[in-house]
PDB file of C-alpha atoms in Angstrom:
ATOM      1  CA  MET A   1     -17.590   3.318 -20.082  1.00 85.00           C
ATOM      2  CA  ILE A   2     -14.220   4.298 -18.632  1.00 88.00           C
ATOM      3  CA  THR A   3     -13.903   7.564 -16.721  1.00 91.00           C
ATOM      4  CA  ASP A   4     -11.026   9.993 -17.233  1.00 94.00           C
ATOM      5  CA  TYR A   5      -9.605   8.879 -13.869  1.00 92.00           C
ATOM      6  CA  GLU A   6      -9.685   5.216 -14.909  1.00 92.00           C
ATOM      7  CA  ALA A   7      -8.143   6.029 -18.306  1.00 93.00           C
ATOM      8  CA  ASN A   8      -5.324   7.805 -16.472  1.00 94.00           C
ATOM      9  CA  ILE A   9      -4.690   4.705 -14.334  1.00 94.00           C
ATOM     10  CA  ILE A  10      -4.450   2.545 -17.453  1.00 94.00           C
ATOM     11  CA  LYS A  11      -2.086   5.040 -19.103  1.00 95.00           C
ATOM     12  CA  ASN A  12       0.173   5.269 -16.038  1.00 95.00           C
ATOM     13  CA  VAL A  13       0.399   1.496 -15.616  1.00 95.00           C
ATOM     14  CA  GLU A  14       1.242   1.096 -19.301  1.00 95.00           C
ATOM     15  CA  GLU A  15       3.858   3.889 -19.254  1.00 96.00           C
ATOM     16  CA  HIS A  16       5.412   3.461 -15.791  1.00 96.00           C
ATOM     17  CA  GLY A  17       4.422  -0.034 -14.701  1.00 96.00           C
ATOM     18  CA  TRP A  18       2.121   1.181 -11.931  1.00 97.00           C
ATOM     19  CA  GLN A  19       0.338   4.170 -10.444  1.00 97.00           C
ATOM     20  CA  CYS A  20       0.513   5.553  -6.924  1.00 97.00           C
ATOM     21  CA  SER A  21      -2.877   6.499  -5.481  1.00 96.00           C
ATOM     22  CA  HIS A  22      -2.808   8.932  -2.544  1.00 96.00           C
ATOM     23  CA  ILE A  23      -5.763   9.142  -0.168  1.00 93.00           C
ATOM     24  CA  PHE A  24      -6.168  11.726   2.560  1.00 91.00           C
ATOM     25  CA  ASP A  25      -8.788  12.781   5.060  1.00 85.00           C
ATOM     26  CA  PRO A  26      -9.413  16.512   4.561  1.00 87.00           C
ATOM     27  CA  ASP A  27     -10.396  16.746   8.239  1.00 87.00           C
ATOM     28  CA  GLN A  28      -7.076  15.111   9.187  1.00 83.00           C
ATOM     29  CA  GLU A  29      -8.817  12.718  11.565  1.00 87.00           C
ATOM     30  CA  LYS A  30      -7.456   9.617   9.829  1.00 89.00           C
ATOM     31  CA  PRO A  31      -3.949   9.016   8.482  1.00 93.00           C
ATOM     32  CA  SER A  32      -3.181   9.592   4.829  1.00 95.00           C
ATOM     33  CA  PHE A  33      -2.150   6.580   2.815  1.00 96.00           C
ATOM     34  CA  SER A  34      -0.772   5.630  -0.575  1.00 97.00           C
ATOM     35  CA  TYR A  35      -1.082   2.407  -2.504  1.00 97.00           C
ATOM     36  CA  SER A  36       0.037   0.867  -5.753  1.00 97.00           C
ATOM     37  CA  VAL A  37      -2.168   0.138  -8.741  1.00 96.00           C
ATOM     38  CA  GLY A  38      -0.790  -2.222 -11.366  1.00 96.00           C
ATOM     39  CA  PHE A  39       1.786  -4.306  -9.469  1.00 96.00           C
ATOM     40  CA  THR A  40      -0.592  -7.235 -10.092  1.00 94.00           C
ATOM     41  CA  LYS A  41      -0.085  -6.876 -13.835  1.00 94.00           C
ATOM     42  CA  THR A  42       3.421  -5.508 -14.247  1.00 95.00           C
ATOM     43  CA  VAL A  43       5.392  -7.473 -11.637  1.00 96.00           C
ATOM     44  CA  ASN A  44       2.828 -10.236 -10.968  1.00 95.00           C
ATOM     45  CA  CYS A  45       2.588  -9.673  -7.239  1.00 95.00           C
ATOM     46  CA  PRO A  46       0.139  -8.189  -4.734  1.00 97.00           C
ATOM     47  CA  GLU A  47      -0.377  -4.449  -4.497  1.00 97.00           C
ATOM     48  CA  PHE A  48       1.242  -2.493  -1.627  1.00 98.00           C
ATOM     49  CA  ILE A  49      -0.182   0.096   0.777  1.00 97.00           C
ATOM     50  CA  VAL A  50       1.533   2.360   3.304  1.00 98.00           C
ATOM     51  CA  PHE A  51       0.057   4.799   5.840  1.00 97.00           C
ATOM     52  CA  GLY A  52       0.904   7.879   7.821  1.00 96.00           C
ATOM     53  CA  LEU A  53       3.879   9.464   6.088  1.00 96.00           C
ATOM     54  CA  SER A  54       4.179  12.291   3.565  1.00 94.00           C
ATOM     55  CA  ASN A  55       2.861  11.569   0.077  1.00 95.00           C
ATOM     56  CA  ASP A  56       6.352  12.031  -1.380  1.00 97.00           C
ATOM     57  CA  LEU A  57       7.886   9.563   1.058  1.00 97.00           C
ATOM     58  CA  MET A  58       5.147   6.974   0.596  1.00 97.00           C
ATOM     59  CA  ASN A  59       5.471   7.320  -3.192  1.00 97.00           C
ATOM     60  CA  SER A  60       9.239   6.866  -2.925  1.00 97.00           C
ATOM     61  CA  MET A  61       8.796   3.750  -0.775  1.00 98.00           C
ATOM     62  CA  LEU A  62       6.392   2.213  -3.277  1.00 98.00           C
ATOM     63  CA  TRP A  63       8.756   3.002  -6.166  1.00 97.00           C
ATOM     64  CA  GLN A  64      11.555   1.224  -4.301  1.00 97.00           C
ATOM     65  CA  VAL A  65       9.329  -1.810  -3.685  1.00 98.00           C
ATOM     66  CA  PHE A  66       8.455  -1.863  -7.406  1.00 98.00           C
ATOM     67  CA  ARG A  67      12.141  -1.722  -8.416  1.00 97.00           C
ATOM     68  CA  ASP A  68      13.111  -4.391  -5.872  1.00 97.00           C
ATOM     69  CA  ILE A  69      10.414  -6.775  -7.110  1.00 97.00           C
ATOM     70  CA  LYS A  70      11.485  -6.180 -10.713  1.00 96.00           C
ATOM     71  CA  ASP A  71      15.025  -7.054  -9.558  1.00 97.00           C
ATOM     72  CA  GLY A  72      13.831 -10.399  -8.189  1.00 96.00           C
ATOM     73  CA  ILE A  73      12.723  -9.876  -4.572  1.00 96.00           C
ATOM     74  CA  GLU A  74       9.696 -12.039  -3.825  1.00 96.00           C
ATOM     75  CA  PRO A  75       7.482 -10.482  -1.128  1.00 97.00           C
ATOM     76  CA  GLN A  76       6.496 -12.724   1.777  1.00 97.00           C
ATOM     77  CA  ASP A  77       4.268 -12.019   4.767  1.00 97.00           C
ATOM     78  CA  GLY A  78       6.358 -10.787   7.694  1.00 97.00           C
ATOM     79  CA  MET A  79       9.392 -10.068   5.523  1.00 97.00           C
ATOM     80  CA  ILE A  80      11.821  -7.342   6.564  1.00 98.00           C
ATOM     81  CA  TRP A  81      12.294  -4.814   3.785  1.00 96.00           C
ATOM     82  CA  SER A  82      15.385  -2.652   4.004  1.00 93.00           C
ATOM     83  CA  HIS A  83      16.194   0.686   2.354  1.00 91.00           C
ATOM     84  CA  LEU A  84      12.626   2.000   2.184  1.00 95.00           C
ATOM     85  CA  LEU A  85      13.266   4.422   5.042  1.00 93.00           C
ATOM     86  CA  GLU A  86      16.750   5.719   5.637  1.00 90.00           C
ATOM     87  CA  GLY A  87      18.205   4.057   8.728  1.00 90.00           C
ATOM     88  CA  PHE A  88      15.229   1.781   9.400  1.00 93.00           C
ATOM     89  CA  ASP A  89      13.873  -1.540   8.233  1.00 96.00           C
ATOM     90  CA  CYS A  90      10.188  -1.919   7.458  1.00 98.00           C
ATOM     91  CA  ILE A  91       8.111  -5.079   7.661  1.00 98.00           C
ATOM     92  CA  ILE A  92       5.490  -6.114   5.135  1.00 98.00           C
ATOM     93  CA  LYS A  93       2.314  -7.796   6.303  1.00 98.00           C
ATOM     94  CA  LYS A  94      -0.340  -9.444   4.139  1.00 97.00           C
ATOM     95  CA  VAL A  95      -3.520  -7.370   4.193  1.00 95.00           C
ATOM     96  CA  HIS A  96      -6.479  -9.357   5.516  1.00 93.00           C
ATOM     97  CA  ALA A  97      -8.976  -9.978   2.678  1.00 88.00           C
ATOM     98  CA  GLU A  98     -11.767  -8.422   4.721  1.00 86.00           C
ATOM     99  CA  ASN A  99      -9.918  -5.089   4.745  1.00 86.00           C
ATOM    100  CA  ILE A 100      -9.353  -5.072   0.992  1.00 82.00           C
ATOM    101  CA  GLU A 101     -13.112  -5.176   0.544  1.00 69.00           C
ATOM    102  CA  MET A 102     -13.589  -1.983   2.574  1.00 67.00           C
ATOM    103  CA  ASN A 103     -12.541   1.496   1.470  1.00 74.00           C
ATOM    104  CA  TYR A 104      -8.903   0.647   0.854  1.00 85.00           C
ATOM    105  CA  LEU A 105      -7.294  -0.109  -2.517  1.00 91.00           C
ATOM    106  CA  ASN A 106     -10.383   0.858  -4.521  1.00 90.00           C
ATOM    107  CA  SER A 107      -8.492   1.803  -7.694  1.00 93.00           C
ATOM    108  CA  ALA A 108      -6.369  -1.345  -7.470  1.00 93.00           C
ATOM    109  CA  LYS A 109      -9.538  -3.418  -7.111  1.00 91.00           C
ATOM    110  CA  TRP A 110     -11.071  -1.691 -10.144  1.00 91.00           C
ATOM    111  CA  TYR A 111      -7.924  -2.229 -12.224  1.00 91.00           C
ATOM    112  CA  TRP A 112      -7.610  -5.908 -11.256  1.00 89.00           C
ATOM    113  CA  ASN A 113     -11.271  -6.867 -11.511  1.00 87.00           C
ATOM    114  CA  HIS A 114     -12.731  -4.613 -14.191  1.00 84.00           C
ATOM    115  CA  HIS A 115      -9.867  -3.585 -16.437  1.00 78.00           C
ATOM    116  CA  LEU A 116      -7.930  -6.869 -16.308  1.00 80.00           C
ATOM    117  CA  GLY A 117     -11.077  -8.987 -15.912  1.00 82.00           C
ATOM    118  CA  ASN A 118      -9.956 -11.070 -12.929  1.00 80.00           C
ATOM    119  CA  SER A 119     -12.691 -12.507 -10.744  1.00 83.00           C
ATOM    120  CA  ASP A 120     -10.421 -13.245  -7.780  1.00 85.00           C
ATOM    121  CA  PRO A 121     -10.062 -10.559  -5.121  1.00 84.00           C
ATOM    122  CA  VAL A 122      -6.960  -8.398  -5.380  1.00 89.00           C
ATOM    123  CA  SER A 123      -4.356  -9.078  -2.693  1.00 94.00           C
ATOM    124  CA  ALA A 124      -2.012  -6.642  -1.004  1.00 96.00           C
ATOM    125  CA  PHE A 125       0.797  -6.155   1.491  1.00 98.00           C
ATOM    126  CA  GLN A 126       0.983  -3.339   4.014  1.00 98.00           C
ATOM    127  CA  ILE A 127       4.361  -1.696   4.562  1.00 98.00           C
ATOM    128  CA  VAL A 128       4.698  -1.134   8.305  1.00 98.00           C
ATOM    129  CA  TRP A 129       7.341   1.290   9.550  1.00 98.00           C
ATOM    130  CA  PRO A 130       8.856   1.692  13.016  1.00 97.00           C
ATOM    131  CA  GLY A 131       9.035   4.745  15.215  1.00 93.00           C
ATOM    132  CA  ALA A 132      12.085   6.904  14.507  1.00 87.00           C
ATOM    133  CA  VAL A 133      12.980   7.346  18.167  1.00 83.00           C
ATOM    134  CA  SER A 134      12.412   3.872  19.590  1.00 79.00           C
ATOM    135  CA  GLY A 135      12.489   1.725  16.456  1.00 90.00           C
ATOM    136  CA  GLU A 136       9.439  -0.145  17.740  1.00 95.00           C
ATOM    137  CA  PHE A 137       6.689  -1.374  15.458  1.00 97.00           C
ATOM    138  CA  PRO A 138       2.993  -0.854  16.258  1.00 96.00           C
ATOM    139  CA  TRP A 139       2.673  -4.371  17.695  1.00 96.00           C
ATOM    140  CA  ASP A 140       5.694  -3.946  20.012  1.00 96.00           C
ATOM    141  CA  GLU A 141       5.051  -3.247  23.664  1.00 94.00           C
ATOM    142  CA  GLY A 142       5.818   0.368  24.464  1.00 92.00           C
ATOM    143  CA  CYS A 143       5.413   1.608  20.886  1.00 94.00           C
ATOM    144  CA  ASP A 144       4.484   5.288  20.739  1.00 93.00           C
ATOM    145  CA  GLN A 145       0.722   5.761  20.290  1.00 94.00           C
ATOM    146  CA  PHE A 146       1.311   8.109  17.349  1.00 94.00           C
ATOM    147  CA  ILE A 147       3.036   5.286  15.438  1.00 95.00           C
ATOM    148  CA  ILE A 148       0.157   2.934  16.230  1.00 95.00           C
ATOM    149  CA  ASP A 149      -2.516   5.475  15.261  1.00 94.00           C
ATOM    150  CA  SER A 150      -0.725   6.347  12.010  1.00 95.00           C
ATOM    151  CA  GLN A 151      -0.872   2.786  10.671  1.00 96.00           C
ATOM    152  CA  PRO A 152      -4.214   0.970  10.833  1.00 94.00           C
ATOM    153  CA  PRO A 153      -3.377  -2.749  11.044  1.00 95.00           C
ATOM    154  CA  LEU A 154      -4.996  -3.943   7.827  1.00 94.00           C
ATOM    155  CA  TYR A 155      -3.287  -7.296   8.371  1.00 95.00           C
ATOM    156  CA  LEU A 156      -5.780  -7.952  11.192  1.00 93.00           C
ATOM    157  CA  PRO A 157      -9.516  -8.617  10.660  1.00 88.00           C
ATOM    158  CA  ASP A 158     -12.291  -6.303  11.855  1.00 79.00           C
ATOM    159  CA  GLN A 159     -10.609  -2.967  11.174  1.00 72.00           C
ATOM    160  CA  PRO A 160     -12.770   0.165  11.087  1.00 70.00           C
ATOM    161  CA  VAL A 161     -13.755   1.497   7.683  1.00 64.00           C
ATOM    162  CA  TYR A 162     -11.784   4.521   6.532  1.00 58.00           C
TER     163      TYR A 162
END
């Protein structure tokens, strides 16, 4: 039996090509994040996840990724992705399979495995953004701690559960 939430995912993917799922911690102890649901079906590529920015901005970034892939960009681990954030390049990193199995990408996993009937695990890329002042990424020496804390490195194994 499909829930109303699941039916809405199916409807959005059919109508728009994908759905953006926003997750937030009501206690504001962990960064908010947004991820795609349906990229696997519509553009035949991994889903995408981004952390630590406003819901509107993260949604806009994911829409741009969707349009770029439809226009022929083929995502690759470590790839620089321009024009997601005004004035800055982002880098996409392949999410470690172990982190997909935790509390990230749950709706995308449901859509891929249960609705589409795939037995393989869903795969995903994380969009990583730099600090606005320094332009450094979380893995760069001297990166501001706020930038690091805002983006859990799902591309590395052994990350804490959200």
